PDB file of C-alpha atoms in Angstrom:
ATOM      1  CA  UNK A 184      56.708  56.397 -16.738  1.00  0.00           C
ATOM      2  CA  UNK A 185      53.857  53.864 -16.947  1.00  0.00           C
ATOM      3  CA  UNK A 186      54.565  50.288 -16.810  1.00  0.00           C
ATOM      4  CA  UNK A 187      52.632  47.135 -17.821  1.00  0.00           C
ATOM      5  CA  UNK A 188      51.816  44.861 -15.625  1.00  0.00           C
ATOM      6  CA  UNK A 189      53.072  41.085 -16.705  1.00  0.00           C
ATOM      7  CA  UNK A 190      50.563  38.821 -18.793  1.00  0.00           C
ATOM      8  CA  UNK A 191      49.362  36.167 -16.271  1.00  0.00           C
ATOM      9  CA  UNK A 192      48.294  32.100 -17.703  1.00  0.00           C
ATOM     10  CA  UNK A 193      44.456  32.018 -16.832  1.00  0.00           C
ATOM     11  CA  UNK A 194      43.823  30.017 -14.186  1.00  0.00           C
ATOM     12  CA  UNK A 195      42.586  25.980 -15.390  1.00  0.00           C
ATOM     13  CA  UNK A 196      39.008  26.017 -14.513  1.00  0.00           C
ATOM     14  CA  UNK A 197      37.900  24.363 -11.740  1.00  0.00           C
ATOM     15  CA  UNK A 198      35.659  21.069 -11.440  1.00  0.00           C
ATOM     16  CA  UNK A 199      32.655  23.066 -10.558  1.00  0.00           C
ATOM     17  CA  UNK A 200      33.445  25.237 -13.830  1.00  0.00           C
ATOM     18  CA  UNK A 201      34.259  21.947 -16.569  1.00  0.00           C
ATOM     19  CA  UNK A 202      31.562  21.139 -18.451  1.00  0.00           C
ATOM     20  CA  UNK A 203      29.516  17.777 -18.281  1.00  0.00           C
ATOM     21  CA  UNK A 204      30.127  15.832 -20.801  1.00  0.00           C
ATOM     22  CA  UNK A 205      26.519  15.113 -22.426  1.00  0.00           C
ATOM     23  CA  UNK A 206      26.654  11.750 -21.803  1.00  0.00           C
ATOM     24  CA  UNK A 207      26.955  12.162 -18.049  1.00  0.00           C
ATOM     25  CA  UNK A 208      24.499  14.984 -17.920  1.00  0.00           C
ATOM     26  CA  UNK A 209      21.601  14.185 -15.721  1.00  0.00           C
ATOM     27  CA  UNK A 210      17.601  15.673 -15.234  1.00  0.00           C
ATOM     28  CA  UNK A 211      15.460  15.738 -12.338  1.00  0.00           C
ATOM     29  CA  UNK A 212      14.013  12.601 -13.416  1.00  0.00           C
ATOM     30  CA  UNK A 213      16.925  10.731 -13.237  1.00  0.00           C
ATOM     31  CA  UNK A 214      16.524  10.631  -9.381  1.00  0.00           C
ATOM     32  CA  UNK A 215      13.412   8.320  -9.729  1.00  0.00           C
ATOM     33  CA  UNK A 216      15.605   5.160 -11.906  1.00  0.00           C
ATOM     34  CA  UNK A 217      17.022   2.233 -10.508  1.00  0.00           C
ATOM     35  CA  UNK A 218      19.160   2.867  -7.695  1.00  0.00           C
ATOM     36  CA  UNK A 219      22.428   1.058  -6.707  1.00  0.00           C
ATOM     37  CA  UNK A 220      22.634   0.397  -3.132  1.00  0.00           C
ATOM     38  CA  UNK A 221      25.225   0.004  -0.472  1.00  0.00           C
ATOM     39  CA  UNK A 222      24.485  -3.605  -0.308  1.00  0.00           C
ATOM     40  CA  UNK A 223      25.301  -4.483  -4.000  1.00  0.00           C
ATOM     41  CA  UNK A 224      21.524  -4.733  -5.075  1.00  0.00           C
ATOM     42  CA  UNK A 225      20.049  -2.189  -7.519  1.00  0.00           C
ATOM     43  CA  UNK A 226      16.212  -1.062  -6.467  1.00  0.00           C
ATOM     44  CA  UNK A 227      13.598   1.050  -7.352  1.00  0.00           C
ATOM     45  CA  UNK A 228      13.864   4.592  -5.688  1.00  0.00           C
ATOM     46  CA  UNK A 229      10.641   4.467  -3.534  1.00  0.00           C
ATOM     47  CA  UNK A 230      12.175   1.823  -1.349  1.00  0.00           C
ATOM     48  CA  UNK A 231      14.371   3.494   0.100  1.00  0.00           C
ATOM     49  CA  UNK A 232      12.308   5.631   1.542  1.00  0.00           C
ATOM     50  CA  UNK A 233      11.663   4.225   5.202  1.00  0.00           C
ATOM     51  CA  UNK A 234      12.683   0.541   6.684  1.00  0.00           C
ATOM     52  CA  UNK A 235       9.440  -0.615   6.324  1.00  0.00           C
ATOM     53  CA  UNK A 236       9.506   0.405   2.436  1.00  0.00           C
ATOM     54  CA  UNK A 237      12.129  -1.535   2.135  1.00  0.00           C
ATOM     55  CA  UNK A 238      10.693  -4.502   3.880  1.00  0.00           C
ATOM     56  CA  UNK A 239       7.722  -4.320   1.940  1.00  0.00           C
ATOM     57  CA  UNK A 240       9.743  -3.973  -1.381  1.00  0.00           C
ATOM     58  CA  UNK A 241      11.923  -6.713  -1.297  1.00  0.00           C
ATOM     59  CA  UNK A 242       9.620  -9.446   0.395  1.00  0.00           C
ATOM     60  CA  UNK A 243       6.388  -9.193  -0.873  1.00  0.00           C
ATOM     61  CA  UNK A 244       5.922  -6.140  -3.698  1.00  0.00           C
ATOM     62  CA  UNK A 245       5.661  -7.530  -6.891  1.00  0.00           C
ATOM     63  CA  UNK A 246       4.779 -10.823  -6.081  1.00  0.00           C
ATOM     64  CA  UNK A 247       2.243 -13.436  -7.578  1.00  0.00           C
ATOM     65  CA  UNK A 248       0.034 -14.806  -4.501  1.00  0.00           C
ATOM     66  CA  UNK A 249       0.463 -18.303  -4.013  1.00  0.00           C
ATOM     67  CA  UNK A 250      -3.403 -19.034  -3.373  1.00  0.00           C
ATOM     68  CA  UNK A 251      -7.006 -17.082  -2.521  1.00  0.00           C
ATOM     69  CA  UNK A 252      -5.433 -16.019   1.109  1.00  0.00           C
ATOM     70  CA  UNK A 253      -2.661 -14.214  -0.256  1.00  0.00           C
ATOM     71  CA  UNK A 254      -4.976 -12.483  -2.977  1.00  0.00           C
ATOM     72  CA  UNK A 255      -7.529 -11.389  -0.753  1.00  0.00           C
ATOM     73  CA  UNK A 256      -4.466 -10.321   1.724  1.00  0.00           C
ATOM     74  CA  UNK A 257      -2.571  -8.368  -0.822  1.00  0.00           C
ATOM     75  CA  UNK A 258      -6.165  -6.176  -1.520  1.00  0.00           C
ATOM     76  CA  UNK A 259      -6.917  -5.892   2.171  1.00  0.00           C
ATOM     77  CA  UNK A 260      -3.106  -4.134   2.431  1.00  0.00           C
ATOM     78  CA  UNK A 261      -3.835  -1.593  -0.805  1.00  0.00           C
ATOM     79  CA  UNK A 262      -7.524  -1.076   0.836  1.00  0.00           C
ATOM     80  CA  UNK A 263      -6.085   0.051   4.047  1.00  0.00           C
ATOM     81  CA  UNK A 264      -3.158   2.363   2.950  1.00  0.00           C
ATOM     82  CA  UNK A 265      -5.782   4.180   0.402  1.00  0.00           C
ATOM     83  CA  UNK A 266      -5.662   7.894   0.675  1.00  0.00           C
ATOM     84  CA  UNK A 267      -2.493   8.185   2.768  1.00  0.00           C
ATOM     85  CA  UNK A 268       0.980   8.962   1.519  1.00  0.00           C
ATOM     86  CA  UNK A 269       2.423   6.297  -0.357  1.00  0.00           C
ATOM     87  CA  UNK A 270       4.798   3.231   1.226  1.00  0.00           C
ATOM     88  CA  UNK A 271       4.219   5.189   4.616  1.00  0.00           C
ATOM     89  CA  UNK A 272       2.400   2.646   5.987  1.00  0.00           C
ATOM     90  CA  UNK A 273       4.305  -0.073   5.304  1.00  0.00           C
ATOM     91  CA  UNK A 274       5.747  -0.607   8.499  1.00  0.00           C
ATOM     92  CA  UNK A 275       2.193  -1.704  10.370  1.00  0.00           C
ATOM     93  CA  UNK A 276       1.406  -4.268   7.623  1.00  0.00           C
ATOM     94  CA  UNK A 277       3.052  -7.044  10.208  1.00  0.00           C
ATOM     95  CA  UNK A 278       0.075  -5.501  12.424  1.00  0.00           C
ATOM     96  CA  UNK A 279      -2.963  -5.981  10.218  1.00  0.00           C
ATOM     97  CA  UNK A 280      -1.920  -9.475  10.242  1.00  0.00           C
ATOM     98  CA  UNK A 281      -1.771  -9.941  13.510  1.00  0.00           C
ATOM     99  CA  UNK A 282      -4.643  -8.261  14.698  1.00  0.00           C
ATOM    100  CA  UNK A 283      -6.765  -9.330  12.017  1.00  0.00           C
ATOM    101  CA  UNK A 284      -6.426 -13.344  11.791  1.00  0.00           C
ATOM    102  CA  UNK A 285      -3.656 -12.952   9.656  1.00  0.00           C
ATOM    103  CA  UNK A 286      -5.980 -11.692   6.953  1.00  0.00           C
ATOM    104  CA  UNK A 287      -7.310 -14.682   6.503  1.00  0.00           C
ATOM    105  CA  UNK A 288     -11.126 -14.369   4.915  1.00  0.00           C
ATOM    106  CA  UNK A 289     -13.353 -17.310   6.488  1.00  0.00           C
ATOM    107  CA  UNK A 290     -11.503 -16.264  10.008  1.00  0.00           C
ATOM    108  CA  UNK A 291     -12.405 -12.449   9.700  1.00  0.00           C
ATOM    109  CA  UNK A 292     -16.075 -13.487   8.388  1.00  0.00           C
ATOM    110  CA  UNK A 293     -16.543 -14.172  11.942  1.00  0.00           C
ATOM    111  CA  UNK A 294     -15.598 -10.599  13.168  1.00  0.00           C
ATOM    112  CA  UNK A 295     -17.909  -8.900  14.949  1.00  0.00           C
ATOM    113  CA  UNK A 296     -19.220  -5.266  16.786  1.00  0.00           C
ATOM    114  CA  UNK A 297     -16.924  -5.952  19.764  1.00  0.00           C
ATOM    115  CA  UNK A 298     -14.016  -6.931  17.387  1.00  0.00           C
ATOM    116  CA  UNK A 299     -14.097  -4.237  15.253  1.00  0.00           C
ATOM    117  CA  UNK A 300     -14.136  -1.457  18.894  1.00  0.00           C
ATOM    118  CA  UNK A 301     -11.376  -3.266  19.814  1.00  0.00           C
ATOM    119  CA  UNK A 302      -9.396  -3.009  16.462  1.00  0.00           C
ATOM    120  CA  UNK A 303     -10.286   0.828  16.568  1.00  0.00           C
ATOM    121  CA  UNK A 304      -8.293   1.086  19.835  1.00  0.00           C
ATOM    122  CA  UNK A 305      -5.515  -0.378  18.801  1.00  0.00           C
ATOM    123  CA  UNK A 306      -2.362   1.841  17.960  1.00  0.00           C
ATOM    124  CA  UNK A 307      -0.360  -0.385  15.863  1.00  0.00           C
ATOM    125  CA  UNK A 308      -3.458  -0.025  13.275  1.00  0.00           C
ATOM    126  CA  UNK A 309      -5.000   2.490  10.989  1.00  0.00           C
ATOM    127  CA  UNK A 310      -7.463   3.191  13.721  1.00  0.00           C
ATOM    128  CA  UNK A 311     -10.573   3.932  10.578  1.00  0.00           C
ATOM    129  CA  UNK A 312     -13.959   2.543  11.164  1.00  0.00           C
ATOM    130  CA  UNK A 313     -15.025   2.739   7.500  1.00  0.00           C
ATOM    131  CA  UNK A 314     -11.467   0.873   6.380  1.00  0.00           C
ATOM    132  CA  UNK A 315     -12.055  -1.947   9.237  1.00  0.00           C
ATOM    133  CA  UNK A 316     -15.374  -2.576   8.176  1.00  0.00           C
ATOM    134  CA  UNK A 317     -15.137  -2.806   4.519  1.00  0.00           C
ATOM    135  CA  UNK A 318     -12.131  -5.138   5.299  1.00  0.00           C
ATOM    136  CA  UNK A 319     -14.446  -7.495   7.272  1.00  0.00           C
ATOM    137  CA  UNK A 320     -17.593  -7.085   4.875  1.00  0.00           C
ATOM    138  CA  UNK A 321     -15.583  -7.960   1.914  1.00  0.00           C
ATOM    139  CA  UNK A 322     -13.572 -11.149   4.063  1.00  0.00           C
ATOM    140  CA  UNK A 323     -17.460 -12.168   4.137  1.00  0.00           C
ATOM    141  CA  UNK A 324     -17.461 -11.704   0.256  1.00  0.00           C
ATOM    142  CA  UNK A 325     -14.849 -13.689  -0.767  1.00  0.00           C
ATOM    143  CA  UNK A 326     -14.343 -16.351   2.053  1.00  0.00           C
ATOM    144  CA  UNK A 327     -14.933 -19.108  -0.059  1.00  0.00           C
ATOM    145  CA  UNK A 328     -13.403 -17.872  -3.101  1.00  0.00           C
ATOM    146  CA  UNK A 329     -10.545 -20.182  -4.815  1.00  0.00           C
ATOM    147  CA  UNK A 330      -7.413 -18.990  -6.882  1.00  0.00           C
ATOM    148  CA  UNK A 331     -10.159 -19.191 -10.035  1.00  0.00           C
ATOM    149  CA  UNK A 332     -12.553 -17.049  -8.618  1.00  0.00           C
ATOM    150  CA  UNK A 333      -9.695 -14.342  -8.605  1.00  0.00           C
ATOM    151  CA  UNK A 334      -8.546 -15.252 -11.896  1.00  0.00           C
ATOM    152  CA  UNK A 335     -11.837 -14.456 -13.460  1.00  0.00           C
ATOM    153  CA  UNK A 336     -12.150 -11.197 -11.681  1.00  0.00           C
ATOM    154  CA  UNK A 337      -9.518 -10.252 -13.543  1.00  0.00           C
ATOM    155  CA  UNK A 338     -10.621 -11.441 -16.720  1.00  0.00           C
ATOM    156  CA  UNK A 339     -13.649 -10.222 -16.524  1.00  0.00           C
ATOM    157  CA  UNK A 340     -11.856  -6.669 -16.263  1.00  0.00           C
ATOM    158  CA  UNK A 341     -10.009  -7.522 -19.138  1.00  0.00           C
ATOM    159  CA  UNK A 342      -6.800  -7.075 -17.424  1.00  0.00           C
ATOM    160  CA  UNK A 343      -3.937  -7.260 -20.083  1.00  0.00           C
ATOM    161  CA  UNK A 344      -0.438  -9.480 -19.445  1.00  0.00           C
ATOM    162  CA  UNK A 345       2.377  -7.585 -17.463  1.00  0.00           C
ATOM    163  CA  UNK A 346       4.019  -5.125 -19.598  1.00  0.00           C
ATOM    164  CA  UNK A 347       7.790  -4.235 -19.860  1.00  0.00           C
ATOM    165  CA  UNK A 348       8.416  -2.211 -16.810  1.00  0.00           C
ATOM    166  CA  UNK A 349       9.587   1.751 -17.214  1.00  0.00           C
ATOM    167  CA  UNK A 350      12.931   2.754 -17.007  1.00  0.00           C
ATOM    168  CA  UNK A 351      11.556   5.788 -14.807  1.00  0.00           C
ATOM    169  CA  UNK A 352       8.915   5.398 -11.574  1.00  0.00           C
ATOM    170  CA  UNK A 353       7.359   8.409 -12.681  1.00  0.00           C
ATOM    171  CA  UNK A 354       6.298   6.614 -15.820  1.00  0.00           C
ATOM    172  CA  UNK A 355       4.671   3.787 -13.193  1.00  0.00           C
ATOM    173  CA  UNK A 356       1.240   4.857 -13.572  1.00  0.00           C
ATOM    174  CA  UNK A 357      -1.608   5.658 -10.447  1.00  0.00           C
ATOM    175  CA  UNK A 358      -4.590   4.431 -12.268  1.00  0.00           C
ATOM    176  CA  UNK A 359      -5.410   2.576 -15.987  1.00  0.00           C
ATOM    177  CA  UNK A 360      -8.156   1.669 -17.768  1.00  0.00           C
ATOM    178  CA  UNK A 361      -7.715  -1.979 -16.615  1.00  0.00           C
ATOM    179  CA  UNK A 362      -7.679  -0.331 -13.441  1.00  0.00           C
ATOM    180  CA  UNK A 363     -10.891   1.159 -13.847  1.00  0.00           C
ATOM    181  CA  UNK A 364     -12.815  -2.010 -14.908  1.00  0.00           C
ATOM    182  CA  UNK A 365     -11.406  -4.059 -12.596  1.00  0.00           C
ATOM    183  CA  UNK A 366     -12.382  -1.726  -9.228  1.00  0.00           C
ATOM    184  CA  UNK A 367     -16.057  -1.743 -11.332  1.00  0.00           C
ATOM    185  CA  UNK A 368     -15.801  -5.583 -11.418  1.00  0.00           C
ATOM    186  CA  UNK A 369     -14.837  -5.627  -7.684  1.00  0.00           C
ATOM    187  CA  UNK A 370     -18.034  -3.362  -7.106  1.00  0.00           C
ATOM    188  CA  UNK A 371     -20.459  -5.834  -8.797  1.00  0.00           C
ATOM    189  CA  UNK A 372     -19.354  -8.794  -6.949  1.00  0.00           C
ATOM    190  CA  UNK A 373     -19.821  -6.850  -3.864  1.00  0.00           C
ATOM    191  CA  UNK A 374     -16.350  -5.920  -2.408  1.00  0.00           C
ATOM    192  CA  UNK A 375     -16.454  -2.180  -1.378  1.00  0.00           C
ATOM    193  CA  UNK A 376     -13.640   0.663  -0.606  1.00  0.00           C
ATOM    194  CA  UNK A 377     -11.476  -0.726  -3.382  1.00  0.00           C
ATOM    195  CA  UNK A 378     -11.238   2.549  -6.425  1.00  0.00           C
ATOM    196  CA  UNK A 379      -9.269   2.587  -9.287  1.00  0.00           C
ATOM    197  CA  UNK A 380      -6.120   3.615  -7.705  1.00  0.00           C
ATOM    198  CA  UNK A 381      -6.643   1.086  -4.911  1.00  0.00           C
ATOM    199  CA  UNK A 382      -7.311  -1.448  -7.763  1.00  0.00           C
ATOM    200  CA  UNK A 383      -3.995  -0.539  -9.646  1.00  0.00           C
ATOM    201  CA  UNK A 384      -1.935  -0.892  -6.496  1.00  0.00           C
ATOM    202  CA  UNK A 385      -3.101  -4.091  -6.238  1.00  0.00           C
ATOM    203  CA  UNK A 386      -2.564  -5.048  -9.492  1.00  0.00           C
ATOM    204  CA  UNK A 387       0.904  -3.874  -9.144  1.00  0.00           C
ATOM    205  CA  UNK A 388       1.450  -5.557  -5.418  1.00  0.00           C
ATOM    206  CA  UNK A 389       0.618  -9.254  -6.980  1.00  0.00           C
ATOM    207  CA  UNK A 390       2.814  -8.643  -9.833  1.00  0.00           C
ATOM    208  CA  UNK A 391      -0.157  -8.411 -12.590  1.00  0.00           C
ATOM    209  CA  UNK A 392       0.833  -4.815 -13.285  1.00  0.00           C
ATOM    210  CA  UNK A 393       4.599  -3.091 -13.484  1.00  0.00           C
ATOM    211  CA  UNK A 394       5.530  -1.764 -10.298  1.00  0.00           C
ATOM    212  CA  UNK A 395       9.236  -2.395 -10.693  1.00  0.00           C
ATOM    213  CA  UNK A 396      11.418  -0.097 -12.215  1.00  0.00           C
ATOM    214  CA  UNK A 397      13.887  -1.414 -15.261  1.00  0.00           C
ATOM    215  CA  UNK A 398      17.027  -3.072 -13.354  1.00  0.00           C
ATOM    216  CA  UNK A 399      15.537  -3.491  -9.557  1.00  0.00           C
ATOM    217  CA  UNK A 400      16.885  -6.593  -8.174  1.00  0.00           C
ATOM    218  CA  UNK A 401      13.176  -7.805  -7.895  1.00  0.00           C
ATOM    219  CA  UNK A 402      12.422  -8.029 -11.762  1.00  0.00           C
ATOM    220  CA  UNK A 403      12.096 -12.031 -12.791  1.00  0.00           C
ATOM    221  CA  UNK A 404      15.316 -10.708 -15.263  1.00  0.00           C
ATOM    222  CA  UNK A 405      16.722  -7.402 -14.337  1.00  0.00           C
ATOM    223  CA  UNK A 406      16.730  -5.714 -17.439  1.00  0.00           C
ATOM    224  CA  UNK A 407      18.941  -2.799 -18.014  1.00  0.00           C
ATOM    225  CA  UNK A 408      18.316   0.645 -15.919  1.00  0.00           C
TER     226      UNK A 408
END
């Protein structure tokens, strides 16, 4: 005689096996939005990346110089981390203002041959001739340059106000066409090394360009993420 074996309940699914509710669904791009950190402040994704990323991002990133020093500074800092992976240098920054009169213009006009062999044996530096000696040749550029100077490099260039800044840094773009003008501005008034990318970095690094994310902690007014 055959039996039938007893009708079992299905099992509930599992967490892994509910579905997301669309609201809460996520993408691959979510991973580059605001992020909430362990210390209560929300930041953009790149800066947690490495201690001196974070450094970098919460001190100075973002931030409008307070006179000619701090603009030539800020350029001297994109100049030197051109063409390497991005926020990896961020750490040595402390160094190039040691080791280079605190990036201070009409102090590293005065550099010289010996200076610049010294500064090429020096570990705590980008140890790249070319990069050492545009810094120097363009502190001999601009030594006597005042805030206005700056100001009418950039308009000049035709650089726009600061936009809203993206929700998203993937949206946070490498180059523009302010970009662009500006490094060709740069060119004409003799600073060298400094390209389009270079140009937008620094744009972005004295707060004339987004380079916050929607919601960082470093935004004027955090809006939204």
């Amino acid at each position: 005689m055959t039996t039938t074996p007893p009708v079992r309940d299905a099992a509930p699914p599992t967490a892994a096996e509910q579905p997301v509710p669309e609201a809460q669904r996520t993408t691959p791009r979510d991973a580059f939005r605001a992020v909430h950190c362990g210390d209560g402040l929300v930041r953009c994704p790149w800066a947690l990346g490495s201690a001196g990323a974070l450094a970098d991002h919460d001190t100075d990133w973002g931030t409008p110089p307070a006179d000619a020093h701090e603009h030539f500074a800020a350029l001297t800092l994109e100049l030197v981390d051109s063409g390497l992976a991005r926020w990896s240098q961020s750490a040595r920054h402390g160094s190039w203002y040691l080791h280079m009169a605190e990036l201070r213009p009409e102090r590293l006009a005065l550099f010289d041959d010996d200076d610049v062999e010294d500064l090429l044996v020096n570990a705590e530096l980008i140890r790249n001739r070319a990069k050492i000696e545009a810094v120097i040749h363009n502190a001999r550029v601009c030594r006597q340059w005042d805030v206005p100077q700056w100001l009418r490099v950039f308009e000049e260039a035709e650089v726009p106000p600061t936009a809203e800044p993206p929700g998203n840094a993937l949206d946070l773009p490498d180059s523009t066409a302010a970009s662009r003008r500006l490094s060709q501005v740069l060119r004409s008034r003799g600073i060298v090394l400094v390209g389009p990318v270079s140009a937008q970095r620094w744009l972005q690094r004295i707060g004339r360009a987004p380079g916050h994310v929607a919601g960082c902690h470093r935004l004027p007014a955090a809006a939204p993420a």
